[in-house]
Coordinates of C-alpha atoms in Angstrom, one line a residue:
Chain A
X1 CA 41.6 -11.6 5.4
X2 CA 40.3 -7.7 5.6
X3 CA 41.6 -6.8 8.1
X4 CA 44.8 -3.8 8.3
X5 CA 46.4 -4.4 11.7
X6 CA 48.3 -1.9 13.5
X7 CA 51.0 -2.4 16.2
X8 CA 51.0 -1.5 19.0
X9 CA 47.6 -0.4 20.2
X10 CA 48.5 1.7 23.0
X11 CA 52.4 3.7 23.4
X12 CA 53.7 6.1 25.6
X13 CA 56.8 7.6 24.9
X14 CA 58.9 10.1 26.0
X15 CA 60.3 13.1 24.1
X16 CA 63.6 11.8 23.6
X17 CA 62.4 7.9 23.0
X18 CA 62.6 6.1 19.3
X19 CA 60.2 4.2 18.9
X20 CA 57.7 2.9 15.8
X21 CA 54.6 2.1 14.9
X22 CA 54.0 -1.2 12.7
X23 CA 51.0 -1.7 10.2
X24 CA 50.3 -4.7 8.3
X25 CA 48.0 -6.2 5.5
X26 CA 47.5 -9.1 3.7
X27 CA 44.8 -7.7 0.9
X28 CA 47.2 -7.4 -1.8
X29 CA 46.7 -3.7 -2.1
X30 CA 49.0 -1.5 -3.2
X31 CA 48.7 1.7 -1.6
X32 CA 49.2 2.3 2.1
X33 CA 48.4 5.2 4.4
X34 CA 49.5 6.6 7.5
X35 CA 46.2 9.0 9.3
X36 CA 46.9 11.1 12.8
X37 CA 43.5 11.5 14.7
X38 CA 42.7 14.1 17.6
X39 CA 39.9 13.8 19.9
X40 CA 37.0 14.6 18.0
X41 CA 38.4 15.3 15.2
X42 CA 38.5 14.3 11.6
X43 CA 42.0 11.9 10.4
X44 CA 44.3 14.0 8.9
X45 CA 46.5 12.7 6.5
X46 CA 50.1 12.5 6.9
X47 CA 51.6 10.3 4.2
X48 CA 50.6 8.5 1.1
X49 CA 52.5 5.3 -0.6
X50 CA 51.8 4.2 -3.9
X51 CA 53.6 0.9 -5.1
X52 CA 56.0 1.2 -2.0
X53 CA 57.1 4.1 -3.0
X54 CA 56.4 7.6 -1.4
X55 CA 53.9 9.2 -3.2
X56 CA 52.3 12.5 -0.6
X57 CA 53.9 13.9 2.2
X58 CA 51.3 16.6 3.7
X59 CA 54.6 18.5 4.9
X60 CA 54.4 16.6 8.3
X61 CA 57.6 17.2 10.5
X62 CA 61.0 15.1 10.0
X63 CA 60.4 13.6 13.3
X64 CA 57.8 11.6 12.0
X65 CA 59.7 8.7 9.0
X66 CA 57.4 6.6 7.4
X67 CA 59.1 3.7 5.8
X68 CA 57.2 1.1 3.5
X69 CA 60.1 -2.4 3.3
X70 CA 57.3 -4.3 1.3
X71 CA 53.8 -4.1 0.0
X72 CA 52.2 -5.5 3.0
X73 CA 54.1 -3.2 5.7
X74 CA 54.2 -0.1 6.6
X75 CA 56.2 1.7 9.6
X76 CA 56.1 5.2 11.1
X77 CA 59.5 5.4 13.3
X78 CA 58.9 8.3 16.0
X79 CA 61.5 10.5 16.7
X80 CA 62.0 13.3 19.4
X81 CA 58.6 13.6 19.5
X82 CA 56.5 16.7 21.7
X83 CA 53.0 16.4 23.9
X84 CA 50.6 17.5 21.2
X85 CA 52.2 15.1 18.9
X86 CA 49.7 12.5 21.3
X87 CA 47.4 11.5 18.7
X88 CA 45.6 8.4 17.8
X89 CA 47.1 7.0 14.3
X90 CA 45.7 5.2 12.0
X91 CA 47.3 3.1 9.0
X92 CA 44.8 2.8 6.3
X93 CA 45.5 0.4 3.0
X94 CA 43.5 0.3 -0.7
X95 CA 43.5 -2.0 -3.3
X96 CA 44.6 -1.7 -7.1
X97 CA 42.1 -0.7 -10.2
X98 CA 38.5 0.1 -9.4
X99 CA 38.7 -0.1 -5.8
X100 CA 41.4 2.7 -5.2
X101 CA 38.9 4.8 -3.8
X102 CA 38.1 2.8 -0.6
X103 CA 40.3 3.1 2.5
X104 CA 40.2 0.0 4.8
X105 CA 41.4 1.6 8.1
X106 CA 43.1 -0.4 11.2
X107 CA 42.2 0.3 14.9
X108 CA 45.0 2.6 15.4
X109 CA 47.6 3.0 17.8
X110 CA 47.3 5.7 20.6
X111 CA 50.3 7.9 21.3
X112 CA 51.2 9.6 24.6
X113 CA 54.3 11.6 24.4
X114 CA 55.4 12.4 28.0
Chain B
X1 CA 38.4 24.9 -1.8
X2 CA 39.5 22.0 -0.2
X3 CA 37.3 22.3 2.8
X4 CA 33.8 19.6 3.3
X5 CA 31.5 21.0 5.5
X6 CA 29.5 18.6 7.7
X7 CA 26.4 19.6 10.0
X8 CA 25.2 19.2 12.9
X9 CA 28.4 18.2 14.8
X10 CA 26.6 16.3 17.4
X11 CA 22.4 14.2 16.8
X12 CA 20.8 13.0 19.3
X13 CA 17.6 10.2 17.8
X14 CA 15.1 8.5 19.2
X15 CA 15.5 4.7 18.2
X16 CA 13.0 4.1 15.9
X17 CA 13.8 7.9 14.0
X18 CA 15.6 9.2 11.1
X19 CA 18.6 10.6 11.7
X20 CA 19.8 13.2 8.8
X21 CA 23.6 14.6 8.3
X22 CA 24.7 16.7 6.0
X23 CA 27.8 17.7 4.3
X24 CA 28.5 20.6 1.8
X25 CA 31.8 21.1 -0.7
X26 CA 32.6 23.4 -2.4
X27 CA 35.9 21.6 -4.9
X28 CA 34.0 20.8 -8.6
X29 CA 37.3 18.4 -8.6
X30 CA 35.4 15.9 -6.2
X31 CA 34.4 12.8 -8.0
X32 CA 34.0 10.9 -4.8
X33 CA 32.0 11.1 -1.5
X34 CA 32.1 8.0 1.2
X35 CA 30.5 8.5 4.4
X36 CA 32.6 6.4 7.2
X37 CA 31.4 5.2 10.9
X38 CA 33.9 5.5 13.6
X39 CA 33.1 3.4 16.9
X40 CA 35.1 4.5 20.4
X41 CA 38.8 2.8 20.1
X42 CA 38.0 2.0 16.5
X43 CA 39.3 3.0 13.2
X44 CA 36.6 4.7 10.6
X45 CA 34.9 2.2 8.7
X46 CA 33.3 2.3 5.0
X47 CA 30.1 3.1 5.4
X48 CA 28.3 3.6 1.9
X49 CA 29.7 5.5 -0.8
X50 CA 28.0 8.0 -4.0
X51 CA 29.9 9.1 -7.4
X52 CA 28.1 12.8 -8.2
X53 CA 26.5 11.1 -11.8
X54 CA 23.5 9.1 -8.7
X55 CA 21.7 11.2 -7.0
X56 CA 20.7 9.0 -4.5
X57 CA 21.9 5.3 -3.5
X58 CA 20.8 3.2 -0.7
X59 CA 22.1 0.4 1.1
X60 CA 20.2 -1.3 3.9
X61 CA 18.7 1.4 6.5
X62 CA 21.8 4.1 4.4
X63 CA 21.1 6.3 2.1
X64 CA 23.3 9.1 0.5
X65 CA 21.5 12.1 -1.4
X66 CA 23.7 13.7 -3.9
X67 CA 22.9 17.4 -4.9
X68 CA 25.3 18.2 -7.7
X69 CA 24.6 21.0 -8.4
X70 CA 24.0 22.9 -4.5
X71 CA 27.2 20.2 -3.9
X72 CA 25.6 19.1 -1.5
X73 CA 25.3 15.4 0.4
X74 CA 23.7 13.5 3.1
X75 CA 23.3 10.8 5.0
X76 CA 19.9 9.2 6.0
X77 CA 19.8 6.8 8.3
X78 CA 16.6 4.9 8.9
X79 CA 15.0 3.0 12.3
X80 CA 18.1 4.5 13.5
X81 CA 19.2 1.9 16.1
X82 CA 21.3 2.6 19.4
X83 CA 24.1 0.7 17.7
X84 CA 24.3 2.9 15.3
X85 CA 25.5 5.6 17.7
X86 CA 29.0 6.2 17.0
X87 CA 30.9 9.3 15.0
X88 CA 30.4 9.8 11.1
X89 CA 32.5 11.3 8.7
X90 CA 31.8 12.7 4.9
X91 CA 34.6 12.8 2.8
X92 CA 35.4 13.5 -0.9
X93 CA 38.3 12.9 -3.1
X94 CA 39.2 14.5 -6.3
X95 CA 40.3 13.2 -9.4
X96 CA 43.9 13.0 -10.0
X97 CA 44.6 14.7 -6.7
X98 CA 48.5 14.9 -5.7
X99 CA 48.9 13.7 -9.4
X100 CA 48.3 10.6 -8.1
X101 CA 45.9 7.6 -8.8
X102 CA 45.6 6.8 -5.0
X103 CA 44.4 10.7 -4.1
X104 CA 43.5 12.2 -0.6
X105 CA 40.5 11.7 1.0
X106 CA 39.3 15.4 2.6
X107 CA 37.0 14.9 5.9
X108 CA 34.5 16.7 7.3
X109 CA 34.7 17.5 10.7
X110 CA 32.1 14.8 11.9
X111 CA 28.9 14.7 13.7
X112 CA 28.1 12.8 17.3
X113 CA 25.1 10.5 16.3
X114 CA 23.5 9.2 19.6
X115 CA 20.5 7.0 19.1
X116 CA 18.2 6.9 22.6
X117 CA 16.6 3.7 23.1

């Protein structure tokens, strides 16, 4: 299994919804990532964990929570979110020791924020 | 300092050509520099990847030139194909960064590669 799987592919929300977005994988690796992607644009990071623990935070608004229950999952609850928080976003996982460098990234989830 | 430069921003090929894309830095601190493919609806995959102690490493119709000391890096892609036509991304990541084993990956801004058959 190489695969990082993100739930759910498509959401639209409005600005006073909850909702979150749900990435999984099975690779054994110990870091996981949460990416938001405009249009043709580059992934920007938003969050970094290391071991399940928290490890960056690129000083992304408390609206956004990322939460990391196990080394396999990793959520992003959505809170009170505005319009130009729409944005494709991508979980990205790597493994432990040599292979820390490489990011396997899922398909993403695109967010519309009514 | 942080900042990866990456020209053009959009390459149009005939199938058959070689298409060229290149990306400039200007952070010593990089140690790393993977070049990923993005389809439509997709997530960027790993593409092929250069430390700066190669200066040149190919895989298949891929190859990455490393320039250490311009800091400069490219992407050559042979018989380009029209499947190869999708959005590409350099990146680089510096040691240690956000004191940190897993560090932060900084993109540039991506070129267009469209491949005419």
């Amino acid at each position: 299994d190489t695969e990082v799987t993100q739930t759910p592919k498509h959401l639209v929300m409005g600005m006073t919804n909850k909702k979150s977005l749900k990435c999984e994988q099975h690779m054994g690796h110990r870091a996981m990532y949460w990416y938001k992607q405009k249009a043709k644009k580059p992934p920007e990071l938003m969050f970094v964990y290391s071991y399940e623990k928290l490890s960056i935070n690129e000083s992304v608004p408390s609206r956004f929570s990322p939460e990391c229950p196990n080394s396999s999952l990793l959520n992003l609850h959505l809170h009170a979110l505005q319009p130009e928080d729409s944005a494709l976003y991508l979980c990205a996982s790597s493994p432990p020791g040599q292979g820390r460098n490489i990011q396997y990234f899922g398909a993403g989830t695109r967010l519309s924020v009514l | 300092q942080q900042q990866v430069k990456q020209s053009p921003q959009s390459l149009i090929v005939q199938k058959g050509g070689i298409s060229i894309i290149n990306c400039a830095y200007e952070n010593t601190a990089f140690d790393y520099f993977p070049w990923y493919q993005q389809f439509p609806g997709k997530g960027p995959a790993l593409l092929i990847a250069i430390r700066p102690d190669v200066s040149e490493k190919k895989e298949g119709r891929f190859t990455i030139s490393f320039n250490k000391s311009a800091k400069q890096f490219s992407l050559h892609i042979m018989d380009s194909q029209p499947g190869d036509s999708a959005t590409y991304f350099c990146a680089a990541r510096a040691r240690n960064a956000g004191g940190t084993s897993y560090g932060k990956l900084t993109f540039g801004q991506g070129t267009i590669l469209t491949v005419h058959p």
